[in-house]
PDB file of C-alpha atoms and ligand atoms in Angstrom:
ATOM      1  CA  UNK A   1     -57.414 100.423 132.972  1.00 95.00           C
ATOM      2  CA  UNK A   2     -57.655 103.972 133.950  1.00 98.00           C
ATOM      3  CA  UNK A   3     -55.176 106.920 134.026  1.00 98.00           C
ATOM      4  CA  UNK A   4     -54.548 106.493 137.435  1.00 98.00           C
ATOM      5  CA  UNK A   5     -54.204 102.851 137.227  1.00 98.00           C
ATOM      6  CA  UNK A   6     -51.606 103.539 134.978  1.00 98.00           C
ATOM      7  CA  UNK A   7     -49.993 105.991 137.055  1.00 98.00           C
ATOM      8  CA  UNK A   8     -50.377 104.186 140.050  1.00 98.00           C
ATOM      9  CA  UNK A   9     -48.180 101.038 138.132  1.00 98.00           C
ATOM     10  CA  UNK A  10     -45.699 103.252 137.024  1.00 98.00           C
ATOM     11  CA  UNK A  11     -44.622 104.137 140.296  1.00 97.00           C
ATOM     12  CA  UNK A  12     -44.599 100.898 141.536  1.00 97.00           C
ATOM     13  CA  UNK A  13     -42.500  99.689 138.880  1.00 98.00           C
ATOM     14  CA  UNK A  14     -40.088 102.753 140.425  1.00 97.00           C
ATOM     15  CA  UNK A  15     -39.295 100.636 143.344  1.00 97.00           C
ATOM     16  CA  UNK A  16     -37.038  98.682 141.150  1.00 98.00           C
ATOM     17  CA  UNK A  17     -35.513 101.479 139.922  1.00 98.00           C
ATOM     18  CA  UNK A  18     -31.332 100.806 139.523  1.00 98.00           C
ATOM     19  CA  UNK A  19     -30.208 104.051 140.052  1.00 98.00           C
ATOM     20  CA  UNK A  20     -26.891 103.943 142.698  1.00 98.00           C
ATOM     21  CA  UNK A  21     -25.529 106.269 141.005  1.00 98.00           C
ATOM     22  CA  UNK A  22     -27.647 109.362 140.446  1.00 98.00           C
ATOM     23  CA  UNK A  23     -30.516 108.594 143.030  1.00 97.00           C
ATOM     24  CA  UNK A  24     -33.266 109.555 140.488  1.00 97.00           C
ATOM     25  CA  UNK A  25     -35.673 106.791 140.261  1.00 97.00           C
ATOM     26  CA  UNK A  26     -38.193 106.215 137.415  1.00 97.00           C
ATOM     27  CA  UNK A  27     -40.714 104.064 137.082  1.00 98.00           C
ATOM     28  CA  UNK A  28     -42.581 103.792 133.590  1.00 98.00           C
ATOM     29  CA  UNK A  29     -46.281 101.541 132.484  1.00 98.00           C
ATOM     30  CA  UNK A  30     -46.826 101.303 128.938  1.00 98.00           C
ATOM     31  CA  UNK A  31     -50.219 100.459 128.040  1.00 98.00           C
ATOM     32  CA  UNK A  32     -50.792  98.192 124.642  1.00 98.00           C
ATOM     33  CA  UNK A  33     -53.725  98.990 122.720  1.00 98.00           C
ATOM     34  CA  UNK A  34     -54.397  94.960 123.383  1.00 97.00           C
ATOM     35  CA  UNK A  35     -54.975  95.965 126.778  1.00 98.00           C
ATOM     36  CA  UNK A  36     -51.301  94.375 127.868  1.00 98.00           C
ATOM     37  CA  UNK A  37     -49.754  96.160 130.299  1.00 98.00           C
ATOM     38  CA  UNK A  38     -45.525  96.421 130.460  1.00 99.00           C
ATOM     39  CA  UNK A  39     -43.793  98.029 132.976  1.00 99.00           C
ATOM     40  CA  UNK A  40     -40.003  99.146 133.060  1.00 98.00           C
ATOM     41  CA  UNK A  41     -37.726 101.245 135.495  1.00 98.00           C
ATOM     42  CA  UNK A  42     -34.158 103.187 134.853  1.00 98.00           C
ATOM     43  CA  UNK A  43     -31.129 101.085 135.130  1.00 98.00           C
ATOM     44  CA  UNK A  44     -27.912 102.608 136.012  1.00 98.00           C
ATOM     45  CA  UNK A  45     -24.619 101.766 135.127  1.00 98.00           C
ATOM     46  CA  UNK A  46     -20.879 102.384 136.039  1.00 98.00           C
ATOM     47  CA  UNK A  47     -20.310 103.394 132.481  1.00 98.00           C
ATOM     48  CA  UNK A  48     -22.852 105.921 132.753  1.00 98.00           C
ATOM     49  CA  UNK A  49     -23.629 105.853 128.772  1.00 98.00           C
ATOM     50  CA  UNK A  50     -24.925 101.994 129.242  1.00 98.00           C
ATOM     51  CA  UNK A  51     -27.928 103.487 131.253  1.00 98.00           C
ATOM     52  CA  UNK A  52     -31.441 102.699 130.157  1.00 98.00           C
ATOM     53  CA  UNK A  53     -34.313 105.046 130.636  1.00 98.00           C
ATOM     54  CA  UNK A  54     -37.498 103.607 132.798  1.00 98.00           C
ATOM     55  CA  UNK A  55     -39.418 104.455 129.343  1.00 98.00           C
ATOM     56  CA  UNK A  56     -37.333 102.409 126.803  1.00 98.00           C
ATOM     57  CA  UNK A  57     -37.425  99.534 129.289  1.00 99.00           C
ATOM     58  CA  UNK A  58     -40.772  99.448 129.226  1.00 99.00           C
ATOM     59  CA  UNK A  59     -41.049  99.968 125.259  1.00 98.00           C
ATOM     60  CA  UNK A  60     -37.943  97.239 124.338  1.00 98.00           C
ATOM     61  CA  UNK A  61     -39.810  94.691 126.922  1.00 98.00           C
ATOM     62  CA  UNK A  62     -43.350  95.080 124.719  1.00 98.00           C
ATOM     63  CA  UNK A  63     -41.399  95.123 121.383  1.00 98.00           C
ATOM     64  CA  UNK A  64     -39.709  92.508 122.275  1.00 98.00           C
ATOM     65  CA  UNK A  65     -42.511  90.499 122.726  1.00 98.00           C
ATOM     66  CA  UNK A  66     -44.135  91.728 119.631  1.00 98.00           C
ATOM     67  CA  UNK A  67     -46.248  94.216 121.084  1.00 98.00           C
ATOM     68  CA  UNK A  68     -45.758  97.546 118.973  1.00 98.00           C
ATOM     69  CA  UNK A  69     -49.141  99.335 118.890  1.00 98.00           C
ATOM     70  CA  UNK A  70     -49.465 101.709 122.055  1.00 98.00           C
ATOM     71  CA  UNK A  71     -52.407 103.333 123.470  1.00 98.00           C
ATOM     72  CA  UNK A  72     -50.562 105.276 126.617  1.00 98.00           C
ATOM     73  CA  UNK A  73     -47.393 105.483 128.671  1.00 98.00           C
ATOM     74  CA  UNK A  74     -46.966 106.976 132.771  1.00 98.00           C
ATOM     75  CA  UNK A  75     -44.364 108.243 134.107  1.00 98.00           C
ATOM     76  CA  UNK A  76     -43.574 108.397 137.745  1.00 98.00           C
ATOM     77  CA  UNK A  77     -39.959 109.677 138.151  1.00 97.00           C
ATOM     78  CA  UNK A  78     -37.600 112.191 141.252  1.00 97.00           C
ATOM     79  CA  UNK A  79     -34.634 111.687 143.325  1.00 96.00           C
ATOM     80  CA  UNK A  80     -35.298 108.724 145.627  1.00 96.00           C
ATOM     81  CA  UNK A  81     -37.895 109.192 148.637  1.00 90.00           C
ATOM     82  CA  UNK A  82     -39.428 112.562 146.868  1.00 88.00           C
ATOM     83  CA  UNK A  83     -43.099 112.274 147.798  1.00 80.00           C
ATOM     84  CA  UNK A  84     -44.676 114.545 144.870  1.00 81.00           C
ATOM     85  CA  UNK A  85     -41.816 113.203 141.833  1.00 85.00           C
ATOM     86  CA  UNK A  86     -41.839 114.301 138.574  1.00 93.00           C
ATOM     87  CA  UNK A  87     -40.212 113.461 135.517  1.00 96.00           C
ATOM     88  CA  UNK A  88     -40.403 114.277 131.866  1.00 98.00           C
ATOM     89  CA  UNK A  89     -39.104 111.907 129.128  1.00 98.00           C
ATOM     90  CA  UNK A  90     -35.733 112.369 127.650  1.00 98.00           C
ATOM     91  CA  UNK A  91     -35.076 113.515 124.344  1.00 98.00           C
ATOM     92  CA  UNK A  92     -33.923 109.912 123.428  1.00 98.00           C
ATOM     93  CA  UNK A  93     -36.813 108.506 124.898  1.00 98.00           C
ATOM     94  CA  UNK A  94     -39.342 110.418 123.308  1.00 98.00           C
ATOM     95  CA  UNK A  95     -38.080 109.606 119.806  1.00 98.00           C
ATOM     96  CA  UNK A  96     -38.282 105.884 120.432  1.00 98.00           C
ATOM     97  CA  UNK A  97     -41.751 106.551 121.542  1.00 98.00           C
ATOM     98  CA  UNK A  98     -42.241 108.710 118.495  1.00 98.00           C
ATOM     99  CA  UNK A  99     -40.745 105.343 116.454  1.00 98.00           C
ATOM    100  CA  UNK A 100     -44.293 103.619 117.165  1.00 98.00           C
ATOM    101  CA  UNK A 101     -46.530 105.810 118.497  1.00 98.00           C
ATOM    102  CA  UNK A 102     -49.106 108.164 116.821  1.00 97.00           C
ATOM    103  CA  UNK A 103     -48.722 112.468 117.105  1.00 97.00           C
ATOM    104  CA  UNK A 104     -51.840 111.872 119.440  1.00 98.00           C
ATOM    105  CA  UNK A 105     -50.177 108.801 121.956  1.00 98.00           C
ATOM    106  CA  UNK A 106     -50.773 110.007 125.508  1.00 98.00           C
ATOM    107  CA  UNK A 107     -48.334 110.449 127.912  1.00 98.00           C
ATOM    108  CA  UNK A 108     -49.095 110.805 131.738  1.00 98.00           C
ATOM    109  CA  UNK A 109     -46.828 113.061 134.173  1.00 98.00           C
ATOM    110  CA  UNK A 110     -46.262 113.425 137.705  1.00 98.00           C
ATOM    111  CA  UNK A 111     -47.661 111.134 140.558  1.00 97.00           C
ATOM    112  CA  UNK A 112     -50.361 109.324 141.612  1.00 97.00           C
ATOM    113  CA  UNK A 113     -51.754 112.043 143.658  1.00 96.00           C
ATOM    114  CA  UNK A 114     -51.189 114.458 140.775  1.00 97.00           C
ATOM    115  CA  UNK A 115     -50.259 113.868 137.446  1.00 98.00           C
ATOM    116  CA  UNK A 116     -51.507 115.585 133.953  1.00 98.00           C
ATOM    117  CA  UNK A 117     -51.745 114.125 130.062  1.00 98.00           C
ATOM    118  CA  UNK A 118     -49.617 114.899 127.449  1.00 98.00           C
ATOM    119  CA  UNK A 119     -49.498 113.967 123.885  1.00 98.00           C
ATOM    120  CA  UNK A 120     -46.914 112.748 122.451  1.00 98.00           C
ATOM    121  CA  UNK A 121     -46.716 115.798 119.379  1.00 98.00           C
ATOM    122  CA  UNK A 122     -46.903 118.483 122.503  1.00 98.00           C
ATOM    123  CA  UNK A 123     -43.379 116.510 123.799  1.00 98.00           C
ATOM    124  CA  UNK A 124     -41.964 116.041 120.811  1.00 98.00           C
ATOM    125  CA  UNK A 125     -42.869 118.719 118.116  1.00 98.00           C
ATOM    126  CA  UNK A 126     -41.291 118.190 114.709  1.00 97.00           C
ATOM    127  CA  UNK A 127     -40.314 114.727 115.444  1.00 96.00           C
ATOM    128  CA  UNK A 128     -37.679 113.406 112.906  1.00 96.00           C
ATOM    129  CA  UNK A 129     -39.409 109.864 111.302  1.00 95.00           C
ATOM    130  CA  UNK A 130     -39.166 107.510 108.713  1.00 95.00           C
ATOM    131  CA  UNK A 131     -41.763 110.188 106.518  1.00 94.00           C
ATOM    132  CA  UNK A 132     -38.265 111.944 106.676  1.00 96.00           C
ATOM    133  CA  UNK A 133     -35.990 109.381 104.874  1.00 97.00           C
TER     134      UNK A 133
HETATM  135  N1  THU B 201     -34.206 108.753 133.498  1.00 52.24           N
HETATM  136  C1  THU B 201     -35.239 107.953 133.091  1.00 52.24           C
HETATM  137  O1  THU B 201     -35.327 106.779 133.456  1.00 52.24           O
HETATM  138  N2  THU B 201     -36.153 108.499 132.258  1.00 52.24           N
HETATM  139  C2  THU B 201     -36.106 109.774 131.769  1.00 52.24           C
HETATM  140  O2  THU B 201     -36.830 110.108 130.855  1.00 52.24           O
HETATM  141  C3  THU B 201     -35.180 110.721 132.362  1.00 52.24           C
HETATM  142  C4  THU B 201     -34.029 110.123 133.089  1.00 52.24           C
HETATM  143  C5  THU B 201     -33.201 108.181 134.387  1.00 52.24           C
HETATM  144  C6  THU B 201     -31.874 107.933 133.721  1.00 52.24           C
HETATM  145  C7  THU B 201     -30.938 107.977 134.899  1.00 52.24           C
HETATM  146  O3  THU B 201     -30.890 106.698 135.490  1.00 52.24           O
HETATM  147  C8  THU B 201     -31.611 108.931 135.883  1.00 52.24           C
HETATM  148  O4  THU B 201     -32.951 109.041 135.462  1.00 52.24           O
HETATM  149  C9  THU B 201     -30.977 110.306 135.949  1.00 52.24           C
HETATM  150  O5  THU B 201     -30.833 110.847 134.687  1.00 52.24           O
END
């Protein structure tokens, strides 16, 4: 699977998106060093704190199904109908990527039509782990 493969299924995992209340859809692919794919998008609810992030739906599905060894994740994220979107993780994201992914996990941003790679140490510099406890 290439890079813009990847990006390409992130944003059509966005068309699932659950976001009535801020209009930002995101669409996340997670790619398992196995070669699985998993795909996940946000989903919004009224008590706003209960919302998951497009990227930890996408993690929680593979982890879930014993998949915890990650080779890249895409991002395809804006406020619903944007034609050039563009999201960055959250904070809270990016530690539960940091939770099983290596300094040098790549991370793809933007859109199909544009998009650049990350790692996950230029996101997340100084991550806390468990080398910390
Ligand atoms: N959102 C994501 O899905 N991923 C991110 O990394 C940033 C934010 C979602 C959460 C919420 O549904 C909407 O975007 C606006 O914050």
């Amino acid at each position: 699977m290439t890079d813009l493969d990847l990006m390409q299924a992130a944003q059509d995992a966005r068309k699932f998106s659950y976001s009535p209340y801020s209009n930002f859809c995101v669409g996340a692919a997670l790619l398992t060093k196995s070669g699985k794919l998993y795909t996940g998008c946000n989903i919004e609810n009224a008590g706003y704190s209960a919302t998951n992030c497009a990227e930890r739906t996408a993690v929680f599905k593979a982890v879930s199904e014993g998949e915890t060894a990650f080779e890249a994740i895409a991002i395809v994220g804006g406020r619903a109908g944007e034609t050039a979107p563009f999201c960055a993780p959250c904070g809270v994201c990016r530690q539960v990527l940091a939770e099983f992914c290596p300094k040098t996990f790549r991370i793809l941003l933007g859109s199909p039509k544009s998009f650049r790679a990350y790692t996950l140490e230029e996101l997340l510099p100084f991550a806390f782990s468990s080398e910390d406890l």
